[in-house]
XYZ file of C-alpha atoms in Angstrom:
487
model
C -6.691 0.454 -14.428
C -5.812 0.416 -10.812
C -2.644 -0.725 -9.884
C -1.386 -3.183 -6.910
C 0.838 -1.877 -4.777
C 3.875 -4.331 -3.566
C 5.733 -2.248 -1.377
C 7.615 -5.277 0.071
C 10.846 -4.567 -0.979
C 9.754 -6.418 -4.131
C 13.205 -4.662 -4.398
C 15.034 -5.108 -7.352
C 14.944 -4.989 -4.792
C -4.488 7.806 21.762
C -3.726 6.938 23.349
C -2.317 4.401 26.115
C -4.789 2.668 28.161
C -5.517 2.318 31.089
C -6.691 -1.094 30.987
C -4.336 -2.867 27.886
C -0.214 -3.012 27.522
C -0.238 -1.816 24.183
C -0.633 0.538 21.336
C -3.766 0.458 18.758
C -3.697 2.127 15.655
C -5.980 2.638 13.190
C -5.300 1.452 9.672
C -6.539 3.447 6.867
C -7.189 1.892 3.557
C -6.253 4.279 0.810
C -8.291 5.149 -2.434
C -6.791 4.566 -5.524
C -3.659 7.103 -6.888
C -5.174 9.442 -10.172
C -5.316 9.659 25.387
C -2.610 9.133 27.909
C -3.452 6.365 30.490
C -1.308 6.150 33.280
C -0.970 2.667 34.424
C -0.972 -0.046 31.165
C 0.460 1.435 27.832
C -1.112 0.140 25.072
C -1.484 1.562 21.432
C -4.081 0.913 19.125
C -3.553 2.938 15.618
C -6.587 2.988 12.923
C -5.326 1.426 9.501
C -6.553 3.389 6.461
C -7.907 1.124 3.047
C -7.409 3.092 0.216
C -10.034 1.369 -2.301
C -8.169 -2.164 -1.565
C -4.717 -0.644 -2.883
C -2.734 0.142 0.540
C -2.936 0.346 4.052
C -1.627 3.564 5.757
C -0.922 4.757 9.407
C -0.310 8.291 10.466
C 2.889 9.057 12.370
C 4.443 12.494 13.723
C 7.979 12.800 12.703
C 10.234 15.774 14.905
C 9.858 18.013 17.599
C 6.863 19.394 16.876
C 5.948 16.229 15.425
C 5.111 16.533 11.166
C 2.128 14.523 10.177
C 2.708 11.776 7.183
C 0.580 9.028 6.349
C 2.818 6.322 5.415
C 2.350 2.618 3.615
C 2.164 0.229 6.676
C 4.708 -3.277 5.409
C 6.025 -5.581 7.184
C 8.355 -7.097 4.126
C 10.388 -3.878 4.230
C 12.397 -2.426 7.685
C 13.071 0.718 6.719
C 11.096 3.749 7.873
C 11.036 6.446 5.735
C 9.501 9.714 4.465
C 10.308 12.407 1.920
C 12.458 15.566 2.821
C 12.463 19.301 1.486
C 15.577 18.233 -0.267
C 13.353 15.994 -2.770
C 11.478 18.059 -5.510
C 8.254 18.783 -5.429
C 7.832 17.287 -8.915
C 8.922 13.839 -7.163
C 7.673 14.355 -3.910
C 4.576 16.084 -4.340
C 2.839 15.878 -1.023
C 4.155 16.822 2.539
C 7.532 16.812 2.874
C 9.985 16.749 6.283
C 11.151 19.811 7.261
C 14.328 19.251 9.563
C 15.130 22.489 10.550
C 12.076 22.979 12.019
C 12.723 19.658 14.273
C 14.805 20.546 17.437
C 15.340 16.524 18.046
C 16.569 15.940 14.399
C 20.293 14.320 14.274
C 21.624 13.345 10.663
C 23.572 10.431 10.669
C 26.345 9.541 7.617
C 25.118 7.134 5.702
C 23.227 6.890 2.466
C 19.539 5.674 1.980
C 18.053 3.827 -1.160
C 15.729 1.236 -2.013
C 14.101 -0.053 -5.553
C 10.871 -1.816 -5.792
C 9.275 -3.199 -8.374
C 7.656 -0.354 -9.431
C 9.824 2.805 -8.712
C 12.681 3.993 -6.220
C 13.711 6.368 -3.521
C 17.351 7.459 -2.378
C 18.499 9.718 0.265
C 19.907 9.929 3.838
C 19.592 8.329 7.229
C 19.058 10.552 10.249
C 17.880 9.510 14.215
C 14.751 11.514 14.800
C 11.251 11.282 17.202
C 8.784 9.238 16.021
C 5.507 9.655 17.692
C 1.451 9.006 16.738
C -0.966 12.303 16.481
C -2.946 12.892 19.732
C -1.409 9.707 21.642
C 1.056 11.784 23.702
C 3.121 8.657 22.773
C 6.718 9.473 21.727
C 9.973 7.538 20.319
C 12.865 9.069 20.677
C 15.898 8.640 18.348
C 14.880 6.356 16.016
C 16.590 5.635 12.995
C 14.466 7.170 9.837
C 15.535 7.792 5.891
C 14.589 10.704 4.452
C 13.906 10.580 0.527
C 15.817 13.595 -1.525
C 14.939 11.238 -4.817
C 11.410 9.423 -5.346
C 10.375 7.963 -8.771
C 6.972 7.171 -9.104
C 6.244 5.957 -5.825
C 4.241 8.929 -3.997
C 1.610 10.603 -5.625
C -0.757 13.346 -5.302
C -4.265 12.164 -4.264
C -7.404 13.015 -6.954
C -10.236 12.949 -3.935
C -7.712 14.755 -1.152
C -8.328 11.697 0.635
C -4.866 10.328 2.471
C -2.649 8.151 -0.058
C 1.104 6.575 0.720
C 3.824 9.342 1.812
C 6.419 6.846 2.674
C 6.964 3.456 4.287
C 6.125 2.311 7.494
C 8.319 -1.219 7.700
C 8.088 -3.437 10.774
C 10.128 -6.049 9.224
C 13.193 -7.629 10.747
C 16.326 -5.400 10.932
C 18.372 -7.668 8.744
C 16.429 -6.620 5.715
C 17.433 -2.497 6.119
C 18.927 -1.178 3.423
C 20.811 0.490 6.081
C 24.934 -0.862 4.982
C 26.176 -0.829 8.630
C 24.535 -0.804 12.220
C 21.159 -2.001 10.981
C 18.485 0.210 12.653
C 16.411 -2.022 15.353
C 12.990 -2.817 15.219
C 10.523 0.018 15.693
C 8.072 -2.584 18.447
C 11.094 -3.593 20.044
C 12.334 -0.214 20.774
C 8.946 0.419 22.006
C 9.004 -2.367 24.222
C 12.754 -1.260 25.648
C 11.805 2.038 26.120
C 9.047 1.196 28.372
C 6.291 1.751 26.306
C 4.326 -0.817 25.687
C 4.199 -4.923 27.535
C 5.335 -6.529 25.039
C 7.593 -6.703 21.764
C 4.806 -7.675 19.786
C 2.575 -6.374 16.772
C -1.051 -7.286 15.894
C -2.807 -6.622 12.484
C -7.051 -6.389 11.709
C -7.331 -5.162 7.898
C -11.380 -5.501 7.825
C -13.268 -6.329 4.451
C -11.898 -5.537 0.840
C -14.339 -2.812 -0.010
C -14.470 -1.086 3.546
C -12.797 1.789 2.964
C -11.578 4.801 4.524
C -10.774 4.134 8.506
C -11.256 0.581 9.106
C -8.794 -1.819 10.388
C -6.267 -1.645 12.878
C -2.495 -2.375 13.952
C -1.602 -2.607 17.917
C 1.475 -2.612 19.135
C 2.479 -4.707 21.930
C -0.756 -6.455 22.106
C -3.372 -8.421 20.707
C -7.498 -7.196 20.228
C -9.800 -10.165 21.055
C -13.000 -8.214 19.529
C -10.926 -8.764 16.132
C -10.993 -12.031 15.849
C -13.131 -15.202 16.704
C -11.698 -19.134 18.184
C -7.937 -19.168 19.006
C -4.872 -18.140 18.202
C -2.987 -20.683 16.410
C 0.642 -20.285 16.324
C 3.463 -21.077 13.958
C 7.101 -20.600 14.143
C 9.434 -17.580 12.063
C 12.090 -19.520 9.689
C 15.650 -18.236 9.640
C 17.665 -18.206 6.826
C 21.638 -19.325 6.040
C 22.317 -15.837 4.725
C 25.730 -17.000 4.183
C 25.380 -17.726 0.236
C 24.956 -16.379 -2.979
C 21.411 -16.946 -2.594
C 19.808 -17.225 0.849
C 18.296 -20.774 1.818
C 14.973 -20.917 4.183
C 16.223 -23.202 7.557
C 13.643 -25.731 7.089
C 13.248 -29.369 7.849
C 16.544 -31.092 8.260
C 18.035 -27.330 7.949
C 16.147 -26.060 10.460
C 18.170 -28.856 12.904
C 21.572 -28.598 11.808
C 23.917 -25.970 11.322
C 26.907 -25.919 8.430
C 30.047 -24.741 8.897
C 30.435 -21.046 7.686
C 26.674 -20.971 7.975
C 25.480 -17.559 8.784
C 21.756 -17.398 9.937
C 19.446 -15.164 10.552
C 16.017 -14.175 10.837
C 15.569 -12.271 7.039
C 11.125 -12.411 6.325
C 8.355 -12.971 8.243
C 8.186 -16.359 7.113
C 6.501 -19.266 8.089
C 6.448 -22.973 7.155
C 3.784 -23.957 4.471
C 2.846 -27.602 3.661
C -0.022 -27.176 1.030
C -2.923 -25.724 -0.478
C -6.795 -26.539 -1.436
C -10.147 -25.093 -2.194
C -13.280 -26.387 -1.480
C -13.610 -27.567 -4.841
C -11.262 -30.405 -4.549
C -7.951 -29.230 -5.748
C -5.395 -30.170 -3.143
C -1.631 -29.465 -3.660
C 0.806 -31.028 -0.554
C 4.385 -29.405 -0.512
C 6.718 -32.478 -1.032
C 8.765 -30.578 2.058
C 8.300 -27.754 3.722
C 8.701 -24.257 1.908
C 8.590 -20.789 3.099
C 5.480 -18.724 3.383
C 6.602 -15.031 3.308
C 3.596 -12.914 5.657
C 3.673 -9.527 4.088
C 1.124 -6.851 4.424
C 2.901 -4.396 1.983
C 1.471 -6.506 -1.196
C -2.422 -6.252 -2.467
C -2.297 -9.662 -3.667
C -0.584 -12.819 -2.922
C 1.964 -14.936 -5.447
C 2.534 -18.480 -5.779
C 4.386 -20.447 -8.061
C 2.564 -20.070 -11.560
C 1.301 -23.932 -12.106
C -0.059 -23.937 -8.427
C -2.096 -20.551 -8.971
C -3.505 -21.387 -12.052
C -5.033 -24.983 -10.481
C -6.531 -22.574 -7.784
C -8.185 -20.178 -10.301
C -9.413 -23.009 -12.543
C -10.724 -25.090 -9.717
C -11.903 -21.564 -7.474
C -13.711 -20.545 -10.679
C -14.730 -24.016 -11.697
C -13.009 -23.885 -15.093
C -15.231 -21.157 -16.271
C -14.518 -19.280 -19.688
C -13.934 -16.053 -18.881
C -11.033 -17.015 -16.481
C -8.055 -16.034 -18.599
C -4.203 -15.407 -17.916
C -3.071 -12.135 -19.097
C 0.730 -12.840 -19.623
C 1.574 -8.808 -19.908
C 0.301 -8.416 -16.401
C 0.909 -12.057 -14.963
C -2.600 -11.876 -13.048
C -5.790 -14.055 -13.842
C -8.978 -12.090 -15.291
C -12.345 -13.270 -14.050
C -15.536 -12.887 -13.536
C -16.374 -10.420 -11.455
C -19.640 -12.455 -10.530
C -17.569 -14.461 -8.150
C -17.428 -11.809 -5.939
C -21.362 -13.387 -5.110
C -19.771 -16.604 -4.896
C -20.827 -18.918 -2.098
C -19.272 -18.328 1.515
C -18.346 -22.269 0.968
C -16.096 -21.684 -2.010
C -13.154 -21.044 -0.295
C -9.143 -21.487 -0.890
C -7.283 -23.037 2.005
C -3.406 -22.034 2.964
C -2.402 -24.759 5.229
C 1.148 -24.513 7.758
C 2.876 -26.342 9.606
C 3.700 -24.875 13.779
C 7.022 -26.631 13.504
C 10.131 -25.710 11.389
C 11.537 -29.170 11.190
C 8.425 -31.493 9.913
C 4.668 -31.337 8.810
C 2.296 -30.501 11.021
C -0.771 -33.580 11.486
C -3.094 -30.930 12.192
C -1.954 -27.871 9.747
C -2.797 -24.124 10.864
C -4.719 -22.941 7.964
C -5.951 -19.663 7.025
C -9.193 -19.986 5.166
C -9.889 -17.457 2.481
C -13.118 -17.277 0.410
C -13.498 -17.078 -3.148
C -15.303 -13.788 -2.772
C -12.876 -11.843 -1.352
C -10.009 -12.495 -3.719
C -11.404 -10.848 -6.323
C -10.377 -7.409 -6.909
C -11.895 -4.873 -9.305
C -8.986 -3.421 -11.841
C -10.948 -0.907 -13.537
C -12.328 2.382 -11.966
C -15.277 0.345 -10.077
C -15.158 0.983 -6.183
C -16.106 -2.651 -5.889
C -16.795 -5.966 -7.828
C -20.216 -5.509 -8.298
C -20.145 -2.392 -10.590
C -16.913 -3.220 -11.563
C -16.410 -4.880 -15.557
C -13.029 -6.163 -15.138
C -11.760 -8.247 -12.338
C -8.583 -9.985 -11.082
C -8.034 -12.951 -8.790
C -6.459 -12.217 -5.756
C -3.776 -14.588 -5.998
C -1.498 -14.303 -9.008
C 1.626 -16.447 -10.191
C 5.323 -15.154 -9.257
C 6.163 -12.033 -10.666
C 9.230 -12.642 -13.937
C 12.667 -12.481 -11.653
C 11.479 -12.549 -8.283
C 13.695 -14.059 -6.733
C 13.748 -13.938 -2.677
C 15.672 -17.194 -1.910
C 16.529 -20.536 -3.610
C 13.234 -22.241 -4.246
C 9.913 -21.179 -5.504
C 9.192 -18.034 -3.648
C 5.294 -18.041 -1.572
C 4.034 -14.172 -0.617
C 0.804 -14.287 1.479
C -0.610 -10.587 0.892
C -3.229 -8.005 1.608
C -5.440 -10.501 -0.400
C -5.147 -13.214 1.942
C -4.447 -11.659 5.462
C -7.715 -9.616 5.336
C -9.225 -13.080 6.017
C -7.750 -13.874 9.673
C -6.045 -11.454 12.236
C -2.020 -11.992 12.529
C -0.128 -11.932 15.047
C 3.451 -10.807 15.106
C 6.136 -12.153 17.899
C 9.436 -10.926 18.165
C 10.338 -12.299 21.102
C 9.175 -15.800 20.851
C 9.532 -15.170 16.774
C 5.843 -16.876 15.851
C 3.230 -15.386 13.704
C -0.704 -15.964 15.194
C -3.541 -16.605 12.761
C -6.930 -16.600 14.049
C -10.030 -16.096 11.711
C -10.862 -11.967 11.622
C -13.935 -10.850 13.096
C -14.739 -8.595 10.645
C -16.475 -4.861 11.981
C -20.216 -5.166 9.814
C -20.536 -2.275 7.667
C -19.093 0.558 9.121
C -15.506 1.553 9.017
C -13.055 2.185 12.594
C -14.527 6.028 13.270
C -12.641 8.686 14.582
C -9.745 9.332 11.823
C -10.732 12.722 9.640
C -9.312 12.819 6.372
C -6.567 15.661 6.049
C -5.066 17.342 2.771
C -1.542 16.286 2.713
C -0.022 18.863 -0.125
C 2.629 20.772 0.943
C 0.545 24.004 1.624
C -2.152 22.156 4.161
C -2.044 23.602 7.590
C -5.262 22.408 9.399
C -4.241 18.805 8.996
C -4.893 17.964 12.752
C -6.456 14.189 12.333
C -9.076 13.661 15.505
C -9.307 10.542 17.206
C -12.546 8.828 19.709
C -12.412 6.078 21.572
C -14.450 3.442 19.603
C -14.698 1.189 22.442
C -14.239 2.510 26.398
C -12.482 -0.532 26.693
C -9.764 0.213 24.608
C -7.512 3.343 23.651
C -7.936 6.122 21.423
C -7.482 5.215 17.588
C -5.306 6.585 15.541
C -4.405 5.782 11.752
C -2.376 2.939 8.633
C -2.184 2.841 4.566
C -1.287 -0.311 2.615
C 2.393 -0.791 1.525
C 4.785 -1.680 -0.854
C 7.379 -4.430 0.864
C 10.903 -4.480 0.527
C 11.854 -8.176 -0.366
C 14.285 -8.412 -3.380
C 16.464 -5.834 -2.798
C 17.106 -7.020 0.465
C 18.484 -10.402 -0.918
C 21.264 -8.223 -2.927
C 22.135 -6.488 0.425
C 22.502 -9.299 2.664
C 25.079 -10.950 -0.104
C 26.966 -7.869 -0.435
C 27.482 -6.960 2.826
């Protein structure tokens, strides 16, 4: 059975061109575990989907930059990679050599993080951070290397590129980092000069296009992604200064208590409801959190409110079942051919304070939230599905109140925006690439003994910058919660 990757700190918890002001990247979507312009800078990476199960981007780390391909999340902040220091038996693919790095400068303080499905410990250090064949370079940026990893990286069956770390592009608050949080990777960007604006843009493609085929730019947005507008809504903060952290929404979001301590934790946004097409409709009595966070394959509701989607998605068929051990829904995996009208509807609200007349909704079809678990490559030769929206995992607990994750599962469906400046998330509806994946990204052997693994990048479009590449993560959410109360 595959499994979903939640690299959002479910913790127990190129080139720059010529014409653009930012940086594209390619995302790559992983398979299952077993050109310098001189006047705008602009980066656009290539993300890489591994068979549905993570998104991953290739970085250099050092002076000569070392190649990873790391799980691209924006529910965790930390960036990090495994050292020499970690065993090979735990860290089985490419590992960061610092003594070959003449920009490497450890720093004195530790490094560790539990998800929900492993761990990783070790040190901080400032080092370059740069993407292969941009001749784009970051100097000094805080990093962790991993001397410890349990069951998080693992060695690929097809040599095909799998998760080697964590990319995280979440706020700075949410480091595991005790003291003098490290700041934001785009904003240091932007600082330094390198790209127009502090911002971050995300294009996963379709479910079952794999390989090279989405896309992350940084510092600016893609209009071939997506199609209509860009609809805005505002980034909740959160009183931080309690046992357990409260989302600054509605009459919170206007007044401030004393001792109050707030800051800006998730990528959250207000939510005010959900429907599908088939006439369940669910209205928040007030407005709750929507956590945005690309290092989860699926998305998690409270459990009553998923299981009147699957029933109503599904129209109360038979074979839709609850499998408590997991906490997912089985179905058919005949919805997959389900009409393009049978959707699910996640509505928001652009202000923090009340609901929104006029929601922004992101508009998800039935067919593309449901995910082959078996060894199928997609839902039509697959004989066991999942829905793509599951109830709340058993202790998950992010803040007070029900806790809302949109995922991998339902961000495919529109391309996001990410503001840190104005602190807004944009949704438009994705404009997904037909049939063929972002080219230019060759898969490369990442086990410790590879030494032709030289990606090579091609402009895709002449209007925009070389491409380079991303892999699905697992956020860094729960964790985060103890931190912030501790310290």
């Amino acid at each position: 059975m595959r499994h979903m990757i939640t690299y959002s700190l479910l913790f127990l918890l190129s080139g720059v061109s010529a014409s653009e002001d930012f940086i594209r990247l390619p995302i790559k979507k992983n398979l299952k575990t077993k050109s310098v312009h001189s006047k705008r800078m602009d980066y656009k990476e290539p993300l890489y989907n591994k068979e549905g199960i993570e998104y991953l981007i290739e970085i250099g780390v050092g002076t000569p930059p070392q190649k990873f391909h790391i799980a691209f999340d924006t529910g965790s902040a930390d960036i990090w990679i495994p050292s020499t220091a970690c065993p090979v038996a735990m860290c089985p693919l490419k590992r960061f050599n610092s003594a070959k790095s003449s920009t490497f400068h450890a720093l004195n303080q530790t490094f560790s993080v539990e998800y929900g499905i492993g761990s990783a410990t070790g040190v901080y250090a400032k080092e370059s951070i740069s993407f292969p064949k941009s001749g784009v370079s970051l100097p000094g940026h805080t990093i962790a290397l991993a001397t410890k990893s349990n069951n998080i990286i693992f060695e690929s069956y097809d040599n095909s590129p799998t998760s080697n770390g964590v990319f995280g592009l979440g706020f700075p608050d949410i480091s595991t980092k005790a003291t003098d949080k490290p700041s934001h990777f785009v904003a240091d960007l932007f600082n330094a000069g390198m790209i127009s604006a502090p911002i971050f843009s995300i294009f996963l493609n379709t479910q079952f296009l794999y390989g090279t085929a989405g896309e992350l730019v940084l510092g600016g947005i893609d209009p071939a992604r997506y199609t209509g507008e860009i609809s805005y809504v505002p980034v909740i903060t959160y009183d931080v200064s309690m046992f357990y952290i409260v989302p600054n929404l509605g009459v919170n979001a206007t007044t401030t208590e004393t001792g109050s301590k707030e800051e800006y934790i998730y990528w959250a946004v207000p939510g005010q409801g959900i429907s599908t097409s088939a006439g369940y409709k669910f209205n928040h009595p007030e407005l709750v959190a929507y956590i945005v966070d690309s290092g989860n394959t699926i998305s998690y509701f409270p459990p009553l409110i998923v299981k009147n989607i699957v029933m109503s998605a599904t129209n109360k068929s038979k074979t839709t079942a609850y499998d408590a051990i997991n906490e997912i829904y089985t179905v058919d995996c005949a919805f997959a051919q389900s009409d393009p009208s049978n959707v699910v509807e996640i509505h928001m609200s652009s202000s923090a304070v009340d609901k929104s007349a006029t929601s922004v909704t992101i508009t998800v079809p039935v067919s593309d939230l449901i995910i082959p678990i078996d060894e199928a490559i997609n839902a039509e030769t697959s004989n066991l599905c999942m829905f793509g929206i599951a109830p709340t995992p058993t202790g998950l607990d992010l803040s007070s109140g029900d806790v809302w994750i949109l995922g991998q599962s339902v961000l495919r469906s529109v391309y996001s925006v990410f503001d840190l400046n104005e602190h807004r998330v944009g949704i438009a509806k994705a404009q997904y690439v037909a049939d063929t994946p972002v080219t230019g990204v060759k898969d490369v052997d990442e086990t410790e003994d590879n030494t032709n693994n030289d990606a090579i990048y091609y402009d895709v479009n002449t209007n925009h910058a070389p491409q380079l590449p991303i892999t699905h993560s697992i956020s860094c959410l729960m964790l985060i919660i103890i931190l912030i109360w501790i310290y």
